[in-house]
CSV table of C-alpha atoms and ligand atoms in Angstrom, one decimal:
chain,number,residue,atom,x,y,z
Y,236,MET,CA,-111.7,31.0,-149.2
Y,237,ARG,CA,-111.4,32.6,-146.0
Y,238,ARG,CA,-109.2,30.9,-143.2
Y,239,PRO,CA,-110.4,31.4,-139.5
Y,240,PHE,CA,-108.3,33.8,-137.8
Y,241,TYR,CA,-108.1,34.3,-134.2
Y,242,LEU,CA,-106.8,37.5,-132.5
Y,243,TYR,CA,-106.6,38.5,-128.9
Y,244,ASN,CA,-108.5,41.4,-128.2
Y,245,THR,CA,-107.4,43.8,-125.4
Y,246,ALA,CA,-110.8,45.0,-124.8
Y,247,THR,CA,-112.3,41.8,-123.8
Y,248,ARG,CA,-108.9,40.2,-122.6
Y,249,LYS,CA,-109.8,37.2,-124.9
Y,250,LYS,CA,-108.7,35.4,-128.1
Y,251,GLU,CA,-111.5,35.8,-130.3
Y,252,LEU,CA,-112.4,34.7,-133.8
Y,253,PHE,CA,-111.6,37.8,-135.9
Y,254,GLU,CA,-115.1,38.9,-137.8
Y,255,PRO,CA,-114.5,42.3,-139.3
Y,256,VAL,CA,-117.6,44.5,-140.2
Y,257,ASN,CA,-115.9,46.2,-143.0
Y,258,ASP,CA,-114.5,45.4,-146.3
Y,259,PRO,CA,-111.7,46.1,-146.7
Y,260,VAL,CA,-110.9,45.4,-143.0
Y,261,GLY,CA,-110.0,48.8,-141.4
Y,262,MET,CA,-106.8,48.7,-139.5
Y,263,TYR,CA,-105.6,51.8,-137.7
Y,264,CYS,CA,-102.1,51.7,-136.2
Y,265,CYS,CA,-100.7,54.7,-133.9
Y,266,GLY,CA,-97.6,56.1,-135.9
Y,267,PRO,CA,-94.5,57.6,-134.7
Y,268,THR,CA,-94.1,61.2,-133.3
Y,269,VAL,CA,-91.4,62.6,-135.7
Y,270,TYR,CA,-88.9,64.1,-133.4
Y,271,ASN,CA,-86.1,61.5,-133.2
Y,272,TYR,CA,-85.1,58.3,-134.7
Y,273,ALA,CA,-87.2,55.2,-134.2
Y,274,HIS,CA,-85.2,52.5,-131.7
Y,275,ILE,CA,-85.8,48.9,-132.3
Y,276,GLY,CA,-88.4,48.9,-129.5
Y,277,ASN,CA,-90.6,51.1,-131.4
Y,278,LEU,CA,-90.0,49.0,-134.6
Y,279,ARG,CA,-91.0,45.8,-132.9
Y,280,THR,CA,-94.5,47.3,-132.7
Y,281,TYR,CA,-94.5,48.0,-136.4
Y,282,ILE,CA,-93.2,44.5,-137.3
Y,283,PHE,CA,-96.0,42.9,-135.3
Y,284,GLU,CA,-98.6,45.1,-137.0
Y,285,ASP,CA,-97.0,44.4,-140.5
Y,286,VAL,CA,-97.3,40.5,-139.7
Y,287,LEU,CA,-100.8,41.0,-138.5
Y,288,LYS,CA,-101.9,42.7,-141.9
Y,289,ARG,CA,-100.0,40.1,-144.1
Y,290,ALA,CA,-101.6,37.3,-142.1
Y,291,LEU,CA,-105.0,38.8,-142.7
Y,292,VAL,CA,-104.3,39.1,-146.5
Y,293,ALA,CA,-102.9,35.6,-146.6
Y,294,SER,CA,-106.1,34.5,-144.9
Y,295,GLY,CA,-108.3,36.0,-147.8
Y,296,TYR,CA,-109.0,39.5,-146.4
Y,297,HIS,CA,-108.5,43.0,-148.0
Y,298,VAL,CA,-107.0,45.2,-145.6
Y,299,LYS,CA,-107.1,49.0,-145.5
Y,300,HIS,CA,-103.9,50.0,-143.4
Y,301,VAL,CA,-103.4,53.3,-141.8
Y,302,VAL,CA,-100.4,54.5,-140.0
Y,303,ASN,CA,-100.5,58.2,-138.9
Y,304,ILE,CA,-97.6,60.5,-138.6
Y,305,THR,CA,-97.7,62.8,-135.4
Y,306,ASP,CA,-95.9,65.9,-136.3
Y,307,VAL,CA,-97.5,68.1,-133.7
Y,308,GLY,CA,-99.2,68.2,-130.2
Y,309,HIS,CA,-97.4,65.1,-128.4
Y,310,LEU,CA,-96.2,66.5,-125.2
Y,311,THR,CA,-93.1,65.0,-123.2
Y,312,SER,CA,-95.7,63.5,-120.8
Y,313,ASP,CA,-98.7,61.4,-121.9
Y,314,ALA,CA,-100.7,63.3,-119.1
Y,315,ASP,CA,-100.7,66.5,-121.1
Y,316,THR,CA,-97.9,68.3,-119.1
Y,317,GLY,CA,-94.4,69.3,-120.3
Y,318,GLU,CA,-93.2,70.6,-123.7
Y,319,ASP,CA,-94.2,69.6,-127.3
Y,320,LYS,CA,-91.9,66.9,-128.2
Y,321,MET,CA,-91.8,68.3,-131.9
Y,322,GLU,CA,-91.0,71.9,-130.9
Y,323,LYS,CA,-88.4,70.5,-128.3
Y,324,GLY,CA,-86.7,68.4,-131.0
Y,325,ALA,CA,-86.6,71.3,-133.3
Y,326,ALA,CA,-84.8,73.4,-130.7
Y,327,ARG,CA,-82.5,70.7,-129.8
Y,328,GLU,CA,-81.5,70.3,-133.6
Y,329,GLY,CA,-81.4,74.1,-134.5
Y,330,LYS,CA,-83.9,73.4,-137.1
Y,331,SER,CA,-87.7,74.4,-137.9
Y,332,VAL,CA,-90.2,72.0,-136.7
Y,333,TRP,CA,-91.4,71.4,-140.5
Y,334,GLU,CA,-87.8,70.3,-141.2
Y,335,ILE,CA,-87.5,68.0,-138.3
Y,336,SER,CA,-90.8,66.5,-139.2
Y,337,GLU,CA,-89.6,66.0,-142.8
Y,338,PHE,CA,-86.4,64.3,-141.8
Y,339,PHE,CA,-87.6,61.9,-139.5
Y,340,THR,CA,-90.5,61.0,-141.2
Y,341,ARG,CA,-88.0,59.9,-144.2
Y,342,LYS,CA,-85.9,58.1,-141.7
Y,343,PHE,CA,-89.1,56.2,-140.4
Y,344,LEU,CA,-89.9,55.3,-144.0
Y,345,GLU,CA,-86.3,54.0,-144.7
Y,346,ASN,CA,-86.7,51.8,-141.4
Y,347,LEU,CA,-90.0,50.4,-142.7
Y,348,GLN,CA,-88.6,49.6,-146.1
Y,349,ALA,CA,-85.5,47.9,-144.5
Y,350,LEU,CA,-87.6,45.8,-142.5
Y,351,ASN,CA,-89.7,44.7,-145.3
Y,352,ILE,CA,-92.7,46.3,-143.9
Y,353,LEU,CA,-95.5,46.6,-146.4
Y,354,LYS,CA,-96.0,50.3,-147.0
Y,355,PRO,CA,-99.3,51.4,-145.3
Y,356,ASP,CA,-102.2,52.2,-147.7
Y,357,VAL,CA,-102.5,55.9,-146.2
Y,358,MET,CA,-100.1,57.8,-143.7
Y,359,PRO,CA,-101.8,60.7,-142.7
Y,360,ARG,CA,-99.9,63.7,-141.0
Y,361,ALA,CA,-101.5,65.0,-138.1
Y,362,THR,CA,-101.0,68.9,-139.4
Y,363,ASP,CA,-103.0,67.6,-142.5
Y,364,HIS,CA,-106.2,66.9,-140.3
Y,365,ILE,CA,-106.5,69.9,-138.0
Y,366,LYS,CA,-109.9,70.9,-139.3
Y,367,ASP,CA,-111.1,67.4,-138.6
Y,368,MET,CA,-109.7,67.7,-135.0
Y,369,ILE,CA,-111.5,71.0,-134.4
Y,370,GLU,CA,-114.8,69.6,-135.7
Y,371,LEU,CA,-114.4,66.6,-133.3
Y,372,VAL,CA,-113.7,69.0,-130.3
Y,373,SER,CA,-116.7,71.2,-131.3
Y,374,GLU,CA,-119.0,68.1,-131.4
Y,375,LEU,CA,-117.7,67.1,-127.8
Y,376,GLU,CA,-118.3,70.7,-126.8
Y,377,ARG,CA,-121.9,70.6,-128.2
Y,378,ARG,CA,-122.7,67.4,-126.3
Y,379,GLY,CA,-121.2,68.9,-123.3
Y,380,PHE,CA,-118.0,66.8,-122.7
Y,381,THR,CA,-115.6,69.6,-122.6
Y,382,TYR,CA,-114.6,72.5,-120.1
Y,383,ARG,CA,-112.1,75.2,-120.6
Y,384,THR,CA,-109.3,76.2,-118.4
Y,385,SER,CA,-106.5,79.0,-118.8
Y,386,ASP,CA,-104.4,76.6,-120.9
Y,387,GLY,CA,-106.9,74.7,-123.0
Y,388,ILE,CA,-110.1,72.8,-123.6
Y,389,TYR,CA,-110.3,69.6,-121.6
Y,390,PHE,CA,-112.2,66.4,-121.7
Y,391,ASP,CA,-114.4,65.8,-118.6
Y,392,THR,CA,-113.8,62.1,-118.0
Y,393,THR,CA,-116.7,62.0,-115.1
Y,394,ARG,CA,-119.0,62.4,-118.1
Y,395,PHE,CA,-118.1,59.2,-119.4
Y,396,PRO,CA,-118.8,56.7,-116.8
Y,397,SER,CA,-117.1,53.5,-118.5
Y,398,TYR,CA,-113.8,55.5,-118.7
Y,399,CYS,CA,-111.8,53.1,-116.6
Y,400,ASP,CA,-113.2,49.8,-118.2
Y,401,PHE,CA,-110.8,49.4,-121.1
Y,402,ALA,CA,-107.6,49.5,-119.2
Y,403,GLY,CA,-109.2,48.0,-116.0
Y,404,LEU,CA,-108.2,51.2,-114.0
Y,405,ASP,CA,-109.3,51.5,-110.5
Y,406,PRO,CA,-111.5,54.5,-110.3
Y,407,SER,CA,-110.3,55.2,-106.6
Y,408,SER,CA,-106.8,55.4,-107.5
Y,409,LEU,CA,-107.5,58.2,-110.0
Y,410,LYS,CA,-108.4,60.9,-107.4
Y,411,ALA,CA,-105.9,63.7,-107.4
Y,412,GLY,CA,-103.0,62.7,-105.2
Y,413,GLU,CA,-100.3,64.9,-103.8
Y,414,ARG,CA,-97.7,63.8,-106.6
Y,415,VAL,CA,-100.0,64.3,-109.4
Y,416,GLU,CA,-99.8,67.6,-111.3
Y,417,MET,CA,-103.5,68.5,-111.6
Y,418,GLY,CA,-103.3,72.4,-113.0
Y,419,GLU,CA,-106.7,73.5,-113.5
Y,420,LYS,CA,-107.9,70.0,-114.4
Y,421,ARG,CA,-111.1,68.8,-112.3
Y,422,SER,CA,-110.2,65.0,-112.3
Y,423,VAL,CA,-106.7,63.5,-113.0
Y,424,THR,CA,-107.9,61.4,-115.9
Y,425,ASP,CA,-109.2,64.6,-117.7
Y,426,PHE,CA,-107.1,65.3,-120.9
Y,427,ALA,CA,-106.5,68.1,-123.3
Y,428,LEU,CA,-108.5,68.3,-126.4
Y,429,TRP,CA,-107.0,71.7,-127.6
Y,430,LYS,CA,-104.1,73.6,-126.1
Y,431,PHE,CA,-103.6,77.4,-126.2
Y,432,SER,CA,-100.4,78.7,-127.5
Y,433,PRO,CA,-98.6,80.3,-124.4
Y,434,SER,CA,-98.7,84.0,-124.6
Y,435,ASP,CA,-95.0,84.4,-124.0
Y,436,VAL,CA,-93.6,81.8,-126.6
Y,437,LYS,CA,-94.0,82.1,-130.3
Y,438,ARG,CA,-94.8,78.5,-131.5
Y,439,GLN,CA,-94.0,77.3,-135.0
Y,440,MET,CA,-97.0,75.2,-135.4
Y,441,GLU,CA,-100.2,76.9,-134.2
Y,442,TRP,CA,-103.6,77.2,-135.7
Y,443,ASP,CA,-106.8,79.4,-135.2
Y,444,SER,CA,-109.9,77.7,-133.5
Y,445,PRO,CA,-113.2,78.6,-132.1
Y,446,TRP,CA,-111.5,78.7,-128.8
Y,447,GLY,CA,-108.2,80.6,-129.5
Y,448,ILE,CA,-104.9,80.2,-131.2
Y,449,GLY,CA,-103.2,76.8,-130.3
Y,450,PHE,CA,-102.9,73.2,-131.3
Y,451,PRO,CA,-104.4,70.0,-130.9
Y,452,GLY,CA,-104.0,67.4,-128.0
Y,453,TRP,CA,-102.2,64.2,-129.1
Y,454,HIS,CA,-105.0,61.9,-128.4
Y,455,ILE,CA,-107.7,63.7,-130.4
Y,456,GLU,CA,-105.3,63.4,-133.3
Y,457,CYS,CA,-105.7,59.6,-133.8
Y,458,SER,CA,-109.5,59.9,-133.1
Y,459,ALA,CA,-109.8,62.4,-135.9
Y,460,MET,CA,-107.5,60.6,-138.4
Y,461,SER,CA,-108.9,57.3,-138.1
Y,462,LEU,CA,-112.7,58.6,-138.3
Y,463,ALA,CA,-111.8,60.5,-141.3
Y,464,LEU,CA,-110.1,57.6,-143.2
Y,465,LEU,CA,-111.9,54.5,-141.8
Y,466,SER,CA,-115.6,53.5,-141.2
Y,467,GLN,CA,-116.7,53.2,-137.6
Y,468,PRO,CA,-116.5,50.8,-135.7
Y,469,ILE,CA,-112.8,50.2,-137.0
Y,470,ASP,CA,-112.0,46.6,-137.2
Y,471,ILE,CA,-108.6,46.7,-135.6
Y,472,HIS,CA,-106.9,49.2,-133.8
Y,473,CYS,CA,-103.2,48.6,-132.8
Y,474,GLY,CA,-100.4,50.2,-131.0
Y,475,GLY,CA,-97.9,49.2,-128.1
Y,476,VAL,CA,-98.9,48.1,-124.7
Y,477,ASP,CA,-97.9,51.5,-123.3
Y,478,HIS,CA,-100.7,53.2,-125.2
Y,479,ILE,CA,-103.5,51.1,-123.3
Y,480,ARG,CA,-103.7,53.2,-120.0
Y,481,VAL,CA,-103.8,56.6,-121.4
Y,482,HIS,CA,-103.9,57.2,-125.2
Y,483,HIS,CA,-106.3,54.5,-126.2
Y,484,THR,CA,-108.3,54.9,-123.0
Y,485,ASN,CA,-108.6,58.4,-124.0
Y,486,GLU,CA,-109.2,57.7,-127.7
Y,487,ILE,CA,-112.3,55.6,-126.8
Y,488,ALA,CA,-113.7,58.1,-124.5
Y,489,GLN,CA,-113.6,61.1,-126.7
Y,490,THR,CA,-114.6,59.2,-129.9
Y,491,GLU,CA,-117.6,57.3,-128.3
Y,492,ALA,CA,-118.6,60.5,-126.5
Y,493,ALA,CA,-118.7,62.4,-129.7
Y,494,THR,CA,-120.3,59.9,-132.0
Y,495,GLY,CA,-122.4,57.9,-129.6
Y,496,LYS,CA,-121.2,54.8,-131.4
Y,497,LYS,CA,-118.7,51.9,-130.7
Y,498,PHE,CA,-115.2,53.2,-131.8
Y,499,VAL,CA,-113.3,49.9,-132.4
Y,500,ARG,CA,-113.9,46.0,-132.6
Y,501,PHE,CA,-110.7,44.7,-131.9
Y,502,TRP,CA,-107.7,46.2,-129.8
Y,503,ALA,CA,-104.3,44.6,-130.6
Y,504,HIS,CA,-101.2,45.6,-128.4
Y,505,GLY,CA,-97.5,44.6,-128.9
Y,506,GLU,CA,-95.4,44.1,-125.9
Y,507,PHE,CA,-91.9,45.8,-125.1
Y,508,LEU,CA,-88.6,45.1,-126.3
Y,509,VAL,CA,-86.7,44.9,-122.9
Y,510,VAL,CA,-83.1,45.7,-122.2
Y,511,GLU,CA,-81.2,45.4,-119.0
Y,512,LYS,CA,-82.5,48.5,-117.4
Y,513,GLY,CA,-86.2,47.9,-118.5
Y,514,LYS,CA,-88.1,49.0,-121.6
Y,515,MET,CA,-86.2,50.6,-124.4
Y,516,ALA,CA,-86.6,54.3,-124.3
Y,517,LYS,CA,-85.6,57.5,-126.0
Y,518,SER,CA,-84.3,58.8,-122.7
Y,519,GLY,CA,-81.6,57.0,-121.3
Y,520,GLY,CA,-78.6,55.2,-122.5
Y,521,ASN,CA,-80.1,52.1,-124.0
Y,522,PHE,CA,-81.1,53.6,-127.4
Y,523,ILE,CA,-80.6,51.1,-130.3
Y,524,THR,CA,-81.5,51.8,-133.8
Y,525,LEU,CA,-81.2,49.9,-137.1
Y,526,ASP,CA,-77.9,51.8,-137.7
Y,527,THR,CA,-76.6,50.6,-134.4
Y,528,LEU,CA,-77.1,47.3,-135.6
Y,529,ALA,CA,-75.8,47.8,-139.0
Y,530,GLY,CA,-72.7,49.1,-137.3
Y,531,GLU,CA,-72.2,45.5,-135.7
Y,532,GLY,CA,-72.7,43.8,-139.1
Y,533,ILE,CA,-76.3,42.8,-138.3
Y,534,PRO,CA,-78.9,43.3,-141.1
Y,535,PRO,CA,-82.3,44.7,-140.6
Y,536,LEU,CA,-84.1,41.4,-141.5
Y,537,ALA,CA,-82.0,39.7,-138.8
Y,538,TYR,CA,-83.9,42.0,-136.4
Y,539,ARG,CA,-87.2,40.9,-138.1
Y,540,MET,CA,-86.3,37.3,-137.5
Y,541,PHE,CA,-85.4,38.2,-134.0
Y,542,CYS,CA,-88.8,39.3,-133.3
Y,543,PHE,CA,-90.1,35.9,-134.3
Y,544,THR,CA,-88.4,34.3,-131.5
Y,545,ALA,CA,-91.1,35.5,-129.1
Y,546,HIS,CA,-94.9,35.9,-129.1
Y,547,TYR,CA,-95.9,39.6,-129.8
Y,548,ARG,CA,-97.7,39.6,-126.4
Y,549,SER,CA,-94.7,38.6,-124.6
Y,550,PRO,CA,-91.8,41.0,-123.5
Y,551,LEU,CA,-88.7,40.1,-125.8
Y,552,ALA,CA,-85.4,40.5,-124.1
Y,553,PHE,CA,-82.8,42.2,-126.4
Y,554,GLY,CA,-79.2,41.0,-126.2
Y,555,TRP,CA,-76.3,40.7,-128.6
Y,556,GLU,CA,-75.9,37.1,-128.3
Y,557,GLY,CA,-79.7,36.6,-129.1
Y,558,ILE,CA,-79.6,38.9,-132.2
Y,559,ARG,CA,-76.5,37.3,-133.6
Y,560,ALA,CA,-78.1,34.0,-133.2
Y,561,ALA,CA,-81.2,35.3,-135.1
Y,562,ALA,CA,-78.9,36.6,-137.8
Y,563,ASN,CA,-77.3,33.0,-138.1
Y,564,SER,CA,-80.7,31.3,-138.1
Y,565,LEU,CA,-81.9,33.7,-140.9
Y,566,GLU,CA,-78.7,32.7,-143.0
Y,567,ASN,CA,-79.2,29.0,-142.3
Y,568,LEU,CA,-83.0,29.1,-143.3
Y,569,ARG,CA,-82.0,30.9,-146.6
Y,570,LYS,CA,-79.5,28.3,-147.3
Y,571,ALA,CA,-81.7,25.4,-146.5
Y,572,VAL,CA,-84.3,26.5,-149.3
Y,573,PRO,CA,-83.7,24.4,-152.3
Y,574,ALA,CA,-82.4,26.2,-155.4
Y,575,GLN,CA,-84.9,27.1,-158.2
Y,576,ASP,CA,-85.3,24.4,-160.8
Y,577,LYS,CA,-87.5,25.9,-163.7
Y,578,GLU,CA,-88.3,22.6,-165.0
Y,579,ALA,CA,-89.8,21.4,-161.8
Y,580,THR,CA,-93.6,21.1,-161.1
Y,581,PHE,CA,-95.5,20.8,-158.0
Y,582,ASP,CA,-98.9,19.7,-156.9
Y,583,GLU,CA,-101.1,22.5,-155.6
Y,584,LYS,CA,-103.1,20.3,-153.2
Y,585,GLN,CA,-99.9,19.3,-151.7
Y,586,VAL,CA,-98.5,22.8,-151.1
Y,587,VAL,CA,-101.7,23.6,-149.3
Y,588,ALA,CA,-101.4,20.5,-147.2
Y,589,LEU,CA,-97.9,21.0,-146.2
Y,590,LEU,CA,-98.4,24.6,-145.2
Y,591,GLU,CA,-101.6,23.9,-143.1
Y,592,GLU,CA,-99.6,23.7,-140.0
Y,593,PHE,CA,-97.7,26.9,-140.6
Y,594,TYR,CA,-101.0,28.9,-141.2
Y,595,THR,CA,-102.6,27.3,-138.2
Y,596,HIS,CA,-100.0,28.9,-136.1
Y,597,VAL,CA,-100.0,32.0,-137.9
Y,598,CYS,CA,-103.8,32.4,-137.7
Y,599,ASP,CA,-103.8,31.3,-133.9
Y,600,ASP,CA,-103.0,35.2,-132.7
Y,601,LEU,CA,-99.9,35.2,-134.6
Y,602,ASN,CA,-97.9,32.5,-133.1
Y,603,MET,CA,-94.7,33.2,-135.1
Y,604,PRO,CA,-92.1,31.1,-133.0
Y,605,ARG,CA,-94.2,28.0,-133.7
Y,606,ALA,CA,-94.8,29.0,-137.4
Y,607,VAL,CA,-91.3,29.4,-138.1
Y,608,ALA,CA,-90.5,26.1,-136.3
Y,609,SER,CA,-93.0,24.3,-138.5
Y,610,LEU,CA,-91.3,25.8,-141.7
Y,611,TRP,CA,-87.9,24.2,-140.5
Y,612,ASP,CA,-89.9,21.0,-140.1
Y,613,LEU,CA,-91.0,21.3,-143.6
Y,614,LEU,CA,-87.5,21.9,-145.0
Y,615,HIS,CA,-85.9,19.1,-142.8
Y,616,ASN,CA,-88.5,16.6,-144.2
Y,617,SER,CA,-86.6,14.5,-146.6
Y,618,SER,CA,-89.8,13.1,-148.1
Y,619,VAL,CA,-90.8,16.3,-149.6
Y,620,GLU,CA,-89.5,17.3,-153.0
Y,621,ALA,CA,-87.3,20.1,-153.5
Y,622,ALA,CA,-89.8,22.0,-155.9
Y,623,LEU,CA,-92.6,21.6,-153.2
Y,624,LYS,CA,-90.4,22.9,-150.5
Y,625,ARG,CA,-89.3,26.1,-152.4
Y,626,GLU,CA,-93.0,26.8,-153.3
Y,627,CYS,CA,-94.0,26.4,-149.6
Y,628,VAL,CA,-91.3,28.8,-148.4
Y,629,ARG,CA,-92.1,31.3,-151.1
Y,630,ARG,CA,-95.8,31.5,-149.7
Y,631,ALA,CA,-95.0,31.4,-146.2
Y,632,ASP,CA,-92.4,34.3,-146.7
Y,633,PHE,CA,-95.3,36.5,-147.8
Y,634,VAL,CA,-96.4,36.5,-144.0
Y,635,LEU,CA,-92.9,36.3,-142.8
Y,636,GLY,CA,-91.3,39.0,-145.0
Y,637,LEU,CA,-87.7,37.6,-144.5
Y,638,ASP,CA,-86.7,37.6,-148.1
Y,639,LEU,CA,-86.1,34.0,-148.0
Y,640,LEU,CA,-85.8,33.4,-151.7
Y,641,ASN,CA,-83.6,36.6,-152.4
Y,642,VAL,CA,-80.3,35.3,-151.0
Y,643,PRO,CA,-78.0,38.3,-151.1
Y,644,GLU,CA,-75.3,37.6,-153.5
Y,645,HIS,CA,-71.7,37.9,-152.2
Y,646,HIS,CA,-69.2,39.5,-154.2
Y,647,VAL,CA,-65.9,38.4,-152.6
Y,648,GLU,CA,-62.4,39.6,-153.9
Y,649,ILE,CA,-59.1,39.5,-152.2
Y,650,VAL,CA,-56.6,42.2,-153.1
Y,651,THR,CA,-53.0,42.2,-152.2
Y,652,ASP,CA,-51.7,45.7,-151.4
Y,653,ALA,CA,-48.3,47.2,-152.1
Y,654,ASP,CA,-47.0,45.8,-148.7
Y,655,GLY,CA,-48.2,42.4,-149.4
Y,656,VAL,CA,-51.2,42.7,-146.9
Y,657,LYS,CA,-54.2,40.8,-148.0
Y,658,ILE,CA,-57.5,42.8,-148.0
Y,659,LYS,CA,-60.9,40.9,-148.4
Y,660,LEU,CA,-63.6,42.9,-149.7
Y,661,ASP,CA,-67.0,40.9,-149.2
Y,662,ALA,CA,-69.8,43.0,-150.8
Y,663,GLU,CA,-73.5,42.2,-151.1
Y,664,THR,CA,-73.6,43.8,-154.6
Y,665,GLN,CA,-70.8,44.5,-157.5
Y,666,LEU,CA,-68.7,47.3,-156.3
Y,667,PRO,CA,-68.3,50.3,-158.9
Y,668,ASP,CA,-64.6,51.1,-159.4
Y,669,THR,CA,-65.0,54.4,-157.7
Y,670,VAL,CA,-66.4,53.0,-154.5
Y,671,ARG,CA,-63.9,50.2,-154.6
Y,672,SER,CA,-60.8,52.4,-154.8
Y,673,THR,CA,-62.1,54.7,-152.0
Y,674,LEU,CA,-62.8,51.8,-149.7
Y,675,LEU,CA,-59.2,50.5,-150.5
Y,676,SER,CA,-57.4,53.9,-150.0
Y,677,LEU,CA,-59.4,54.3,-146.6
Y,678,LEU,CA,-58.2,50.8,-145.5
Y,679,GLN,CA,-54.7,51.6,-146.4
Y,680,LYS,CA,-54.9,54.8,-144.5
Y,681,ARG,CA,-56.3,53.1,-141.5
Y,682,ARG,CA,-53.4,50.5,-141.6
Y,683,ASN,CA,-50.7,53.1,-141.9
Y,684,ALA,CA,-52.2,55.1,-139.0
Y,685,ARG,CA,-52.2,52.0,-136.9
Y,686,ALA,CA,-48.6,51.4,-137.8
Y,687,ARG,CA,-47.5,54.8,-136.6
Y,688,LYS,CA,-49.8,54.1,-133.6
Y,689,ASP,CA,-52.1,57.1,-134.5
Y,690,PHE,CA,-55.1,55.5,-132.9
Y,691,GLY,CA,-57.1,58.5,-133.2
Y,692,THR,CA,-57.1,58.5,-136.8
Y,693,ALA,CA,-57.6,54.5,-137.1
Y,694,ASP,CA,-60.5,54.8,-134.7
Y,695,ARG,CA,-62.1,57.7,-136.7
Y,696,ILE,CA,-61.9,55.5,-140.0
Y,697,ARG,CA,-63.4,52.6,-138.4
Y,698,ASP,CA,-66.4,54.5,-136.7
Y,699,GLY,CA,-67.1,56.3,-140.1
Y,700,PHE,CA,-67.4,52.8,-141.8
Y,701,ALA,CA,-69.6,51.6,-139.0
Y,702,GLY,CA,-71.8,54.6,-139.3
Y,703,LEU,CA,-72.5,53.5,-142.8
Y,704,GLY,CA,-72.8,49.8,-141.9
Y,705,ILE,CA,-69.4,48.8,-143.1
Y,706,VAL,CA,-67.7,46.2,-140.7
Y,707,VAL,CA,-63.9,45.9,-140.8
Y,708,LYS,CA,-62.1,43.1,-139.1
Y,709,ASP,CA,-58.6,42.1,-138.8
Y,710,LEU,CA,-58.5,38.5,-139.1
Y,711,PRO,CA,-55.8,36.3,-137.2
Y,712,ASP,CA,-54.0,35.6,-140.7
Y,713,GLY,CA,-53.3,39.1,-141.1
Y,714,THR,CA,-56.1,39.8,-143.6
Y,715,THR,CA,-58.2,42.8,-143.2
Y,716,GLU,CA,-61.8,41.8,-143.8
Y,717,CYS,CA,-64.3,44.5,-145.1
Y,718,ARG,CA,-68.1,43.6,-145.2
Y,719,ILE,CA,-70.0,46.1,-147.5
Y,720,PRO,CA,-73.8,46.0,-147.4
Y,721,SER,CA,-75.6,46.9,-150.7
Y,722,ALA,CA,-77.2,50.2,-149.2
Y,723,VAL,CA,-73.6,51.7,-149.4
Y,724,VAL,CA,-73.8,51.5,-153.3
Y,725,SER,CA,-77.5,51.8,-153.9
Y,726,ASP,CA,-77.8,55.0,-151.7
Y,727,PRO,CA,-76.2,58.0,-153.0
Y,728,ASP,CA,-76.0,59.6,-149.8
Y,729,LYS,CA,-74.1,57.0,-148.3
Y,730,THR,CA,-71.6,56.6,-151.4
Y,731,ALA,CA,-71.0,60.3,-151.0
Y,732,SER,CA,-70.4,60.1,-147.3
Y,733,LEU,CA,-67.5,57.6,-147.7
Y,734,HIS,CA,-65.7,60.6,-148.9
Y,735,ASP,CA,-66.1,62.5,-145.6
Y,736,ILE,CA,-64.5,59.9,-143.6
A,26,ZN,ZN1,-102.5,57.0,-131.5
């Protein structure tokens, strides 16, 4: 049985009953440009998309979820000016573009895993679909939607009269103004489909095409990959709200111009994570990653919990107090789940009835703050038996993805060193002897350094720990507390880097 699901559609600016045309439901989400680490603002969008997918599955749909990897062609400005982000990233790190792409794709996948984001069904790389992009641009050329300048092939937006509709753009404001870099573009909204390699620069990524050697424009990549992997019209296309005005507007124009058919049924957009100085961005000083959070003792799933404190279409203000409160409430939620009793039985009808309210909120355009509140109400309800509560949490957690039944074990050990100082090792997993002795010797080294006022060494050790997510605190009673996440033991790279501290 399928549950009715309501989703806000950016295209109609209304909450609508979700009625897919495809089975499985086709869901395309714009993926990362792999030239840097993902910050937690980027990750908020992927969490929203994951919850949307989980909610659809819980509502009885099969979903084919596609997230692309942009490994070429995304320029530093969305308006097709500036340098290629990938080539620029490679130059910054002194590596090849392919190495950069490999490295940051792996980091991105690690982030998804740490946040319990279900692995997308397909993760196409733009560089594996160059042929599809060239074919799409050729079709646009055949249909008369393109023109050539000295630096590339452009889409002529005046040939697509509904261009401004999707984002509600004011056509009169789009005339070339003094401050807009037009180059040889005919209209300010025109955009590159194919860029020629500059004659004076040797690019690492370039391909031959009917128009000359070069590389695809960023927008054409998503159109080509989504058409190659999903049936048109695509049921849901997601991304951040920053994609509405340019990237998604351009995707719609070029795809509908090339195919003569509707591109997407539902457009769903996640709002920004905001910090004091505005939205979180890769440029500027407010760049926070999951590793930054780990350095402050905040596990990735606490960030997932934090995202549920606001509706996905509302901006969410990031603050340390708020994220710590979310970490505590996640811990409290896990503690409130009754322990497993293998003998206990429960009535299926009762489980369904008790979860009714939870699902109603989830299916109401993902109202996660209210869904989480209704789960709390259920846990606080003293008339509900323990086994029923546990089963309800297990099912609700399929949508939430908070690992509510897998309470991390804590292995706590107090060691007294040769000077009589107590060291409390609090690990999420059993520490192998080698790791345990490395940690103790580093803690001893840090204490010796502090005793002789060598704060440089002491800070270096503390920062080395923080980089691995290990939190060291000096408690008021003189005990040194050291909290070790399980990743330090399970990830051989992290275990090895303990020796570099
Ligand atoms: Zn895209």
